[in-house]
Short mmCIF file of C-alpha atoms and ligand atoms in Angstrom, two decimals:
data_model
loop_
_atom_site.label_atom_id
_atom_site.label_comp_id
_atom_site.label_asym_id
_atom_site.label_seq_id
_atom_site.Cartn_x
_atom_site.Cartn_y
_atom_site.Cartn_z
CA UNK A 21 -60.00 -125.95 -9.08
CA UNK A 22 -59.22 -122.18 -7.88
CA UNK A 23 -56.12 -120.08 -8.21
CA UNK A 24 -55.27 -116.82 -6.77
CA UNK A 25 -52.58 -114.98 -8.43
CA UNK A 26 -51.36 -112.63 -5.70
CA UNK A 27 -49.90 -109.12 -6.18
CA UNK A 28 -49.42 -109.34 -9.78
CA UNK A 29 -48.14 -106.77 -12.00
CA UNK A 30 -50.77 -107.35 -14.66
CA UNK A 31 -50.42 -106.27 -18.38
CA UNK A 32 -54.15 -107.05 -19.40
CA UNK A 33 -53.92 -106.51 -23.15
CA UNK A 34 -57.42 -105.00 -23.22
CA UNK A 35 -58.27 -102.08 -25.65
CA UNK A 36 -56.62 -99.38 -23.37
CA UNK A 37 -53.56 -101.58 -22.63
CA UNK A 38 -54.23 -101.19 -18.93
CA UNK A 39 -51.27 -102.08 -16.69
CA UNK A 40 -52.30 -102.89 -13.22
CA UNK A 41 -50.06 -102.94 -10.24
CA UNK A 42 -50.19 -105.26 -7.30
CA UNK A 43 -53.59 -106.70 -8.05
CA UNK A 44 -55.06 -110.07 -7.38
CA UNK A 45 -56.54 -112.36 -10.25
CA UNK A 46 -58.90 -115.13 -9.42
CA UNK A 47 -59.10 -118.15 -11.69
CA UNK A 48 -61.82 -120.54 -11.30
CA UNK A 49 -62.02 -123.74 -13.32
CA UNK A 50 -61.13 -122.68 -16.91
CA UNK A 51 -62.04 -119.01 -16.62
CA UNK A 52 -60.75 -115.73 -15.37
CA UNK A 53 -63.27 -115.27 -12.48
CA UNK A 54 -62.48 -111.74 -11.03
CA UNK A 55 -59.43 -109.21 -10.87
CA UNK A 56 -58.84 -106.27 -8.71
CA UNK A 57 -60.78 -106.18 -5.31
CA UNK A 58 -61.91 -109.70 -4.74
CA UNK A 59 -64.01 -110.67 -1.72
CA UNK A 60 -62.15 -112.79 0.55
CA UNK A 61 -65.15 -115.53 0.70
CA UNK A 62 -64.63 -115.93 -3.08
CA UNK A 63 -60.93 -117.05 -2.59
CA UNK A 64 -61.76 -119.73 -0.38
CA UNK A 65 -59.82 -122.95 -1.04
CA UNK A 66 -57.79 -121.14 -3.85
CA UNK A 67 -54.18 -122.14 -4.52
CA UNK A 68 -52.38 -118.88 -3.95
CA UNK A 69 -49.46 -117.99 -6.37
CA UNK A 70 -47.23 -115.29 -5.25
CA UNK A 71 -46.58 -112.89 -8.04
CA UNK A 72 -44.06 -110.48 -6.50
CA UNK A 73 -41.59 -109.25 -9.11
CA UNK A 74 -43.54 -110.87 -11.90
CA UNK A 75 -45.58 -109.88 -14.77
CA UNK A 76 -48.74 -111.63 -15.35
CA UNK A 77 -50.08 -111.51 -18.93
CA UNK A 78 -52.30 -113.46 -21.39
CA UNK A 79 -50.65 -116.49 -22.82
CA UNK A 80 -49.30 -115.95 -26.32
CA UNK A 81 -50.85 -117.39 -29.16
CA UNK A 82 -48.28 -118.48 -32.18
CA UNK A 83 -50.41 -117.38 -35.16
CA UNK A 84 -48.64 -119.57 -37.69
CA UNK A 85 -46.41 -122.55 -37.29
CA UNK A 86 -45.62 -126.36 -38.02
CA UNK A 87 -44.74 -127.64 -34.73
CA UNK A 88 -43.42 -131.13 -35.58
CA UNK A 89 -40.84 -129.31 -37.66
CA UNK A 90 -38.82 -129.18 -34.48
CA UNK A 91 -37.51 -132.40 -35.64
CA UNK A 92 -35.83 -130.55 -38.56
CA UNK A 93 -34.41 -127.79 -36.36
CA UNK A 94 -30.96 -126.67 -37.47
CA UNK A 95 -31.07 -129.48 -40.33
CA UNK A 96 -31.14 -127.30 -43.28
CA UNK A 97 -30.36 -123.54 -43.07
CA UNK A 98 -28.83 -120.74 -45.10
CA UNK A 99 -30.69 -121.45 -48.31
CA UNK A 100 -33.54 -120.06 -50.19
CA UNK A 101 -37.17 -121.10 -49.70
CA UNK A 102 -37.56 -123.07 -52.84
CA UNK A 103 -34.38 -125.18 -52.33
CA UNK A 104 -34.93 -125.49 -48.51
CA UNK A 105 -38.49 -126.78 -49.10
CA UNK A 106 -38.35 -128.95 -52.28
CA UNK A 107 -34.60 -130.40 -51.76
CA UNK A 108 -34.36 -130.89 -47.92
CA UNK A 109 -37.65 -130.49 -46.04
CA UNK A 110 -40.15 -132.36 -48.39
CA UNK A 111 -37.79 -135.25 -48.67
CA UNK A 112 -37.14 -135.59 -44.99
CA UNK A 113 -40.94 -135.17 -44.06
CA UNK A 114 -41.46 -138.21 -46.48
CA UNK A 115 -39.77 -140.37 -43.73
CA UNK A 116 -41.86 -139.00 -40.86
CA UNK A 117 -44.47 -141.43 -39.27
CA UNK A 118 -47.26 -140.42 -37.27
CA UNK A 119 -45.45 -141.57 -34.10
CA UNK A 120 -42.61 -139.08 -35.05
CA UNK A 121 -45.05 -136.17 -35.44
CA UNK A 122 -46.49 -136.95 -31.91
CA UNK A 123 -43.00 -136.45 -30.42
CA UNK A 124 -42.14 -133.59 -32.53
CA UNK A 125 -45.18 -132.03 -31.50
CA UNK A 126 -44.55 -132.64 -27.81
CA UNK A 127 -40.96 -131.18 -28.08
CA UNK A 128 -42.64 -128.00 -29.74
CA UNK A 129 -45.21 -127.97 -27.06
CA UNK A 130 -42.54 -128.07 -24.28
CA UNK A 131 -40.60 -125.17 -25.94
CA UNK A 132 -43.81 -123.21 -26.33
CA UNK A 133 -45.03 -123.57 -22.73
CA UNK A 134 -41.65 -122.69 -21.49
CA UNK A 135 -41.57 -119.50 -23.67
CA UNK A 136 -45.14 -118.53 -22.85
CA UNK A 137 -47.13 -119.64 -25.73
CA UNK A 138 -50.48 -121.06 -24.50
CA UNK A 139 -52.14 -121.66 -28.16
CA UNK A 140 -50.93 -122.13 -31.59
CA UNK A 141 -52.11 -122.28 -35.23
CA UNK A 142 -50.66 -125.03 -37.19
CA UNK A 143 -50.74 -126.76 -40.47
CA UNK A 144 -48.98 -130.07 -40.95
CA UNK A 145 -49.76 -134.01 -41.59
CA UNK A 146 -50.48 -136.98 -39.14
CA UNK A 147 -53.01 -134.57 -37.63
CA UNK A 148 -54.44 -137.25 -35.42
CA UNK A 149 -51.02 -137.56 -33.81
CA UNK A 150 -50.69 -133.77 -33.41
CA UNK A 151 -54.08 -133.54 -31.98
CA UNK A 152 -53.21 -136.47 -29.52
CA UNK A 153 -50.33 -134.57 -28.34
CA UNK A 154 -52.32 -131.42 -27.86
CA UNK A 155 -54.82 -133.48 -26.04
CA UNK A 156 -52.25 -135.01 -23.69
CA UNK A 157 -50.25 -131.87 -23.03
CA UNK A 158 -53.22 -129.59 -22.21
CA UNK A 159 -52.17 -126.73 -24.72
CA UNK A 160 -54.70 -125.09 -27.00
CA UNK A 161 -54.36 -125.14 -30.80
CA UNK A 162 -56.07 -124.60 -34.21
CA UNK A 163 -54.90 -127.49 -36.43
CA UNK A 164 -55.18 -128.25 -39.98
CA UNK A 165 -54.25 -130.84 -42.42
CA UNK A 166 -51.95 -129.07 -44.90
CA UNK A 167 -52.79 -130.26 -48.31
CA UNK A 168 -50.96 -130.12 -51.87
CA UNK A 169 -51.82 -131.39 -55.15
CA UNK A 170 -51.44 -130.08 -58.62
CA UNK A 171 -54.12 -132.18 -60.12
CA UNK A 172 -56.67 -130.55 -62.15
CA UNK A 173 -59.76 -132.48 -60.89
CA UNK A 174 -62.55 -131.80 -61.56
CA UNK A 175 -63.31 -134.63 -59.18
CA UNK A 176 -61.57 -134.56 -55.83
CA UNK A 177 -64.10 -136.70 -53.90
CA UNK A 178 -61.41 -139.49 -53.76
CA UNK A 179 -58.52 -137.21 -52.89
CA UNK A 180 -56.81 -138.73 -49.93
CA UNK A 181 -55.56 -135.57 -48.17
CA UNK A 182 -58.85 -133.85 -48.79
CA UNK A 183 -60.80 -136.76 -47.11
CA UNK A 184 -58.16 -136.89 -44.21
CA UNK A 185 -58.73 -133.27 -43.64
CA UNK A 186 -62.50 -133.60 -43.47
CA UNK A 187 -62.27 -136.74 -41.14
CA UNK A 188 -59.90 -134.84 -38.91
CA UNK A 189 -62.21 -131.97 -38.68
CA UNK A 190 -65.20 -134.00 -37.97
CA UNK A 191 -63.26 -135.91 -35.33
CA UNK A 192 -61.36 -133.23 -33.54
CA UNK A 193 -62.93 -129.86 -34.00
CA UNK A 194 -64.07 -128.85 -30.54
CA UNK A 195 -62.31 -131.91 -28.93
CA UNK A 196 -60.35 -131.79 -25.63
CA UNK A 197 -62.64 -129.54 -23.73
CA UNK A 198 -62.74 -127.28 -26.88
CA UNK A 199 -59.14 -126.86 -26.77
CA UNK A 200 -58.75 -128.05 -30.36
CA UNK A 201 -60.02 -126.15 -33.07
CA UNK A 202 -60.12 -127.36 -36.64
CA UNK A 203 -59.37 -125.72 -40.02
CA UNK A 204 -58.90 -126.56 -43.83
CA UNK A 205 -55.32 -125.81 -45.26
CA UNK A 206 -54.48 -125.63 -48.83
CA UNK A 207 -50.73 -125.24 -48.53
CA UNK A 208 -50.23 -122.27 -50.95
CA UNK A 209 -50.99 -121.34 -54.43
CA UNK A 210 -47.60 -122.78 -55.71
CA UNK A 211 -48.50 -126.44 -54.10
CA UNK A 212 -52.04 -126.55 -55.22
CA UNK A 213 -53.91 -126.15 -58.51
CA UNK A 214 -56.61 -123.74 -58.40
CA UNK A 215 -59.08 -126.60 -59.03
CA UNK A 216 -57.86 -128.13 -55.88
CA UNK A 217 -57.98 -124.79 -53.82
CA UNK A 218 -61.68 -124.52 -55.13
CA UNK A 219 -62.36 -128.10 -54.00
CA UNK A 220 -61.13 -127.62 -50.37
CA UNK A 221 -62.68 -124.10 -50.12
CA UNK A 222 -66.10 -125.71 -51.17
CA UNK A 223 -65.60 -128.33 -48.58
CA UNK A 224 -64.54 -126.15 -45.77
CA UNK A 225 -67.71 -124.10 -46.61
CA UNK A 226 -69.75 -127.19 -46.28
CA UNK A 227 -68.53 -128.18 -42.77
CA UNK A 228 -68.47 -124.65 -41.60
CA UNK A 229 -64.45 -124.72 -41.21
CA UNK A 230 -62.09 -121.83 -41.38
CA UNK A 231 -59.15 -121.68 -43.77
CA UNK A 232 -55.36 -121.27 -43.10
CA UNK A 233 -52.96 -120.93 -46.02
CA UNK A 234 -49.49 -119.62 -47.01
CA UNK A 235 -49.96 -116.48 -49.17
CA UNK A 236 -47.29 -114.43 -51.24
CA UNK A 237 -44.38 -115.50 -49.24
CA UNK A 238 -41.68 -115.05 -51.72
CA UNK A 239 -41.01 -112.84 -54.87
CA UNK A 240 -40.98 -116.21 -56.91
CA UNK A 241 -44.38 -117.00 -55.67
CA UNK A 242 -45.66 -113.40 -56.61
CA UNK A 243 -44.02 -113.46 -60.08
CA UNK A 244 -45.26 -116.82 -60.91
CA UNK A 245 -48.75 -115.81 -60.15
CA UNK A 246 -48.52 -113.03 -62.33
CA UNK A 247 -47.19 -115.14 -65.02
CA UNK A 248 -49.57 -118.27 -64.60
CA UNK A 249 -52.73 -116.54 -63.53
CA UNK A 250 -52.11 -112.94 -64.81
CA UNK A 251 -53.01 -111.75 -61.17
CA UNK A 252 -51.55 -111.39 -57.72
CA UNK A 253 -51.66 -114.44 -55.32
CA UNK A 254 -54.15 -112.50 -53.23
CA UNK A 255 -56.57 -111.71 -56.12
CA UNK A 256 -56.21 -115.39 -57.15
CA UNK A 257 -57.43 -116.62 -53.85
CA UNK A 258 -60.10 -113.77 -53.80
CA UNK A 259 -61.32 -114.79 -57.27
CA UNK A 260 -61.38 -118.57 -56.07
CA UNK A 261 -63.70 -117.43 -53.22
CA UNK A 262 -61.36 -118.58 -50.48
CA UNK A 263 -61.61 -115.40 -48.62
CA UNK A 264 -65.30 -115.61 -48.42
CA UNK A 265 -64.69 -118.09 -45.42
CA UNK A 266 -62.73 -116.91 -42.26
CA UNK A 267 -59.29 -116.92 -43.45
CA UNK A 268 -55.66 -116.71 -41.77
CA UNK A 269 -53.04 -115.97 -44.55
CA UNK A 270 -49.63 -116.52 -43.53
CA UNK A 271 -46.68 -114.16 -44.65
CA UNK A 272 -48.31 -111.92 -47.25
CA UNK A 273 -44.61 -110.51 -47.90
CA UNK A 274 -45.14 -109.34 -51.25
CA UNK A 275 -48.88 -108.11 -51.21
CA UNK A 276 -49.67 -104.67 -52.99
CA UNK A 277 -51.91 -101.82 -52.01
CA UNK A 278 -54.77 -103.46 -54.08
CA UNK A 279 -54.29 -106.80 -52.38
CA UNK A 280 -54.49 -104.93 -49.04
CA UNK A 281 -57.80 -103.57 -49.92
CA UNK A 282 -59.13 -106.88 -51.02
CA UNK A 283 -57.87 -108.64 -47.81
CA UNK A 284 -59.41 -105.77 -45.76
CA UNK A 285 -62.83 -106.22 -47.72
CA UNK A 286 -63.01 -109.85 -46.79
CA UNK A 287 -61.67 -109.44 -43.26
CA UNK A 288 -58.71 -111.94 -43.64
CA UNK A 289 -56.17 -112.03 -40.73
CA UNK A 290 -52.68 -111.81 -41.83
CA UNK A 291 -50.01 -114.03 -39.91
CA UNK A 292 -46.75 -112.12 -40.00
CA UNK A 293 -43.52 -114.12 -39.49
CA UNK A 294 -40.63 -111.54 -39.29
CA UNK A 295 -38.23 -114.40 -38.24
CA UNK A 296 -38.90 -116.91 -40.81
CA UNK A 297 -39.19 -114.25 -43.51
CA UNK A 298 -35.70 -112.82 -42.46
CA UNK A 299 -34.01 -116.35 -42.39
CA UNK A 300 -35.19 -117.51 -45.72
CA UNK A 301 -34.79 -113.83 -47.20
CA UNK A 302 -38.24 -113.79 -48.23
CA UNK A 303 -38.37 -110.09 -47.55
CA UNK A 304 -40.27 -107.86 -45.17
CA UNK A 305 -44.02 -107.82 -44.99
CA UNK A 306 -45.56 -104.21 -45.51
CA UNK A 307 -47.07 -104.53 -41.94
CA UNK A 308 -47.31 -100.81 -41.04
CA UNK A 309 -49.52 -100.23 -44.10
CA UNK A 310 -51.58 -103.24 -43.33
CA UNK A 311 -52.11 -102.03 -39.97
CA UNK A 312 -53.22 -98.72 -41.23
CA UNK A 313 -55.91 -100.51 -43.20
CA UNK A 314 -57.28 -102.15 -40.12
CA UNK A 315 -56.51 -105.59 -41.05
CA UNK A 316 -56.10 -107.97 -38.10
CA UNK A 317 -52.45 -108.96 -37.78
CA UNK A 318 -51.20 -111.90 -35.75
CA UNK A 319 -47.54 -113.09 -35.12
CA UNK A 320 -46.31 -116.34 -35.79
CA UNK A 321 -42.80 -118.25 -35.63
CA UNK A 322 -43.41 -120.65 -38.75
CA UNK A 323 -41.80 -123.87 -38.29
CA UNK A 324 -38.67 -124.35 -36.09
CA UNK A 325 -36.68 -125.30 -39.29
CA UNK A 326 -37.02 -121.69 -40.61
CA UNK A 327 -36.67 -119.86 -37.65
CA UNK A 328 -35.13 -121.84 -35.74
CA UNK A 329 -37.25 -121.56 -32.44
CA UNK A 330 -40.58 -121.23 -31.37
CA UNK A 331 -40.00 -118.38 -28.85
CA UNK A 332 -42.83 -115.79 -29.42
CA UNK A 333 -41.02 -113.04 -27.56
CA UNK A 334 -38.20 -113.18 -30.17
CA UNK A 335 -40.97 -112.70 -32.66
CA UNK A 336 -42.59 -109.74 -30.83
CA UNK A 337 -39.17 -108.23 -30.64
CA UNK A 338 -38.43 -108.59 -34.36
CA UNK A 339 -41.94 -107.36 -35.25
CA UNK A 340 -41.31 -104.31 -33.31
CA UNK A 341 -37.77 -103.50 -34.69
CA UNK A 342 -37.53 -104.59 -38.47
CA UNK A 343 -40.35 -102.05 -39.80
CA UNK A 344 -38.83 -99.19 -38.02
CA UNK A 345 -35.32 -100.07 -39.46
CA UNK A 346 -36.85 -100.78 -42.88
CA UNK A 347 -38.78 -97.76 -43.20
CA UNK A 348 -36.45 -95.24 -41.25
CA UNK A 349 -39.29 -94.54 -39.01
CA UNK A 350 -38.90 -95.21 -35.12
CA UNK A 351 -42.77 -94.43 -34.58
CA UNK A 352 -43.68 -97.88 -36.64
CA UNK A 353 -45.02 -100.86 -34.63
CA UNK A 354 -44.81 -99.75 -31.16
CA UNK A 355 -44.34 -102.27 -28.25
CA UNK A 356 -48.05 -102.51 -27.36
CA UNK A 357 -49.00 -103.20 -31.14
CA UNK A 358 -46.56 -105.94 -31.34
CA UNK A 359 -47.85 -107.43 -28.08
CA UNK A 360 -51.46 -107.34 -29.15
CA UNK A 361 -50.36 -109.27 -32.36
CA UNK A 362 -49.19 -112.01 -30.13
CA UNK A 363 -52.29 -112.00 -27.85
CA UNK A 364 -55.68 -110.41 -28.41
CA UNK A 365 -55.45 -110.45 -32.06
CA UNK A 366 -54.88 -114.12 -32.07
CA UNK A 367 -58.05 -114.52 -30.27
CA UNK A 368 -59.94 -112.53 -33.17
CA UNK A 369 -58.27 -114.63 -35.80
CA UNK A 370 -59.71 -117.59 -34.03
CA UNK A 371 -63.20 -116.08 -33.72
CA UNK A 372 -62.68 -116.51 -30.16
CA UNK A 373 -63.69 -113.43 -28.05
CA UNK A 374 -62.49 -115.08 -24.83
CA UNK A 375 -58.86 -115.51 -25.52
CA UNK A 376 -55.75 -113.28 -25.29
CA UNK A 377 -56.95 -110.70 -22.68
CA UNK A 378 -57.06 -110.77 -18.83
CA UNK A 379 -60.78 -109.92 -18.11
CA UNK A 380 -63.55 -111.51 -16.10
CA UNK A 381 -65.05 -114.31 -18.12
CA UNK A 382 -62.11 -114.92 -20.40
CA UNK A 383 -60.26 -118.10 -20.63
CA UNK A 384 -57.68 -118.67 -17.92
CA UNK A 385 -54.72 -118.99 -20.48
CA UNK A 386 -52.10 -116.98 -18.40
CA UNK A 387 -48.43 -116.68 -18.27
CA UNK A 388 -46.24 -115.45 -15.42
CA UNK A 389 -42.90 -113.78 -16.36
CA UNK A 390 -39.85 -113.20 -13.66
CA UNK A 391 -38.62 -109.78 -14.13
CA UNK A 392 -36.30 -109.98 -11.24
CA UNK A 393 -33.52 -110.30 -13.81
CA UNK A 394 -30.51 -108.11 -14.59
CA UNK A 395 -31.59 -107.74 -18.26
CA UNK A 396 -35.10 -106.31 -17.33
CA UNK A 397 -34.31 -103.95 -14.61
CA UNK A 398 -35.19 -101.32 -13.92
CA UNK A 399 -38.82 -101.94 -15.04
CA UNK A 400 -39.88 -98.37 -15.89
CA UNK A 401 -42.44 -99.42 -18.50
CA UNK A 402 -43.75 -103.20 -18.51
CA UNK A 403 -45.29 -103.00 -21.91
CA UNK A 404 -41.82 -101.88 -23.35
CA UNK A 405 -39.96 -104.56 -21.20
CA UNK A 406 -42.08 -107.23 -22.78
CA UNK A 407 -41.25 -106.21 -26.24
CA UNK A 408 -37.67 -105.16 -26.04
CA UNK A 409 -35.82 -106.59 -22.94
CA UNK A 410 -37.65 -109.76 -21.59
CA UNK A 411 -36.63 -113.17 -23.05
CA UNK A 412 -38.83 -116.22 -23.68
CA UNK A 413 -36.87 -118.02 -20.95
CA UNK A 414 -38.16 -115.56 -18.21
CA UNK A 415 -41.41 -117.27 -18.20
CA UNK A 416 -41.83 -119.25 -15.12
CA UNK A 417 -45.45 -120.23 -15.37
CA UNK A 418 -47.76 -121.16 -18.01
CA UNK A 419 -51.64 -121.92 -17.50
CA UNK A 420 -54.01 -123.23 -20.08
CA UNK A 421 -57.69 -123.44 -19.44
CA UNK A 422 -57.15 -122.87 -15.79
CA UNK A 423 -54.53 -125.73 -15.44
CA UNK A 424 -51.09 -125.21 -14.74
CA UNK A 425 -48.85 -126.85 -17.49
CA UNK A 426 -45.47 -125.48 -16.83
CA UNK A 427 -43.95 -124.13 -13.64
CA UNK A 428 -40.40 -123.23 -12.77
CA UNK A 429 -38.68 -125.42 -15.33
CA UNK A 430 -41.24 -128.42 -14.71
CA UNK A 431 -43.75 -129.75 -17.22
CA UNK A 432 -46.84 -130.99 -15.38
CA UNK A 433 -48.29 -132.92 -18.05
CA UNK A 434 -45.51 -134.02 -20.16
CA UNK A 435 -42.47 -136.49 -19.42
CA UNK A 436 -39.60 -134.37 -20.69
CA UNK A 437 -37.15 -137.24 -20.58
CA UNK A 438 -39.27 -139.54 -22.49
CA UNK A 439 -39.89 -136.96 -25.21
CA UNK A 440 -36.17 -136.30 -25.44
CA UNK A 441 -35.48 -139.87 -25.74
CA UNK A 442 -37.79 -140.58 -28.44
CA UNK A 443 -36.55 -137.43 -30.34
CA UNK A 444 -33.07 -138.78 -30.32
CA UNK A 445 -34.32 -141.96 -31.57
CA UNK A 446 -36.24 -140.52 -34.43
CA UNK A 447 -33.32 -138.59 -35.40
CA UNK A 448 -31.03 -141.42 -35.49
CA UNK A 449 -33.37 -143.25 -37.90
CA UNK A 450 -34.03 -140.34 -40.27
CA UNK A 451 -30.80 -138.46 -40.46
NI1 NI B 511 -45.50 -121.84 -42.91
#
């Protein structure tokens, strides 16, 4: 299949942040074949997409989320993380079935596609059902089974979650034409004993899997770590050898200067979740300092229960605003830097050098944004517009792997009515 995006105002998200006016981009099968001056014979049989008054850019990569938590959206709000998680979220999650997780994932995927996200990095449970939703919908994702246990071991060979995690990885990593990537996810240091984290880490190393973990999200986590282990959460994971594997650490709100050095030394990616951190009053991560260190930073919404949406344009906006305000410095985290966190940096975090940029040979994960809107005119600087004035709902097309999954309000691979019907049924049962 071939598509020709005609006359696109293209924000490439390459190193130089090139913005190309009125150019054509040719997609063939799952890849970007050419951009700029394309020979007419190359475009033969291509479906033309008129991009007048639209911005073409790489699809956004949601760097940390729990998509099935859409089921718990607007259910438990305005409380601290410990109460929210242990008194409301975990008990509600205990009632979920695999079916529920499938439909919750589908709801989240619809929201993500309609707001420009083409890939997400997730940790949850009933992962076979999540993977099925990713496979059915056509979106791209890194998926991992979140694991919690405070057992001391030493033998975790019979541990149910860890065995599920390994089975899931072996079954799904690289599946759905490579759209599904697997990872191992010890939930956090306050829900996993050191021995359990070590066992997960060793298993991940054995199978060559990367790690996805929550790190230093709240002051309570930070202080408990100092009390229980005599070191910061980051140093704790460093000493357990977790960071010797390719790691995405979500939040890192309370990390100190020494932690930043450790994370940099081990090339850990930090997933910044400004919306969730503000809503749960966890604090504001020291992202400008982290950026100065050269650490790779990606952007995530976290679950829809602590945000309460999966709109990455909101997150880009927040990431580019809160550090300016918190540090009284308007030069911090400019629009381009915030956009990189939501695109090309996500590709790097996944070890994928073919995601997050519009460039020949890269994956055709693309979005079109309608800028013929009152709130985005005049369009002096498209990069500024993307960070400061455009809304997720301005997205009018989402393509993953060269396949259009969403266009002008219509989902091509998902039966919207069926998803909404099932969500209502699930909520009637659980709440
Ligand atoms: Ni999270």
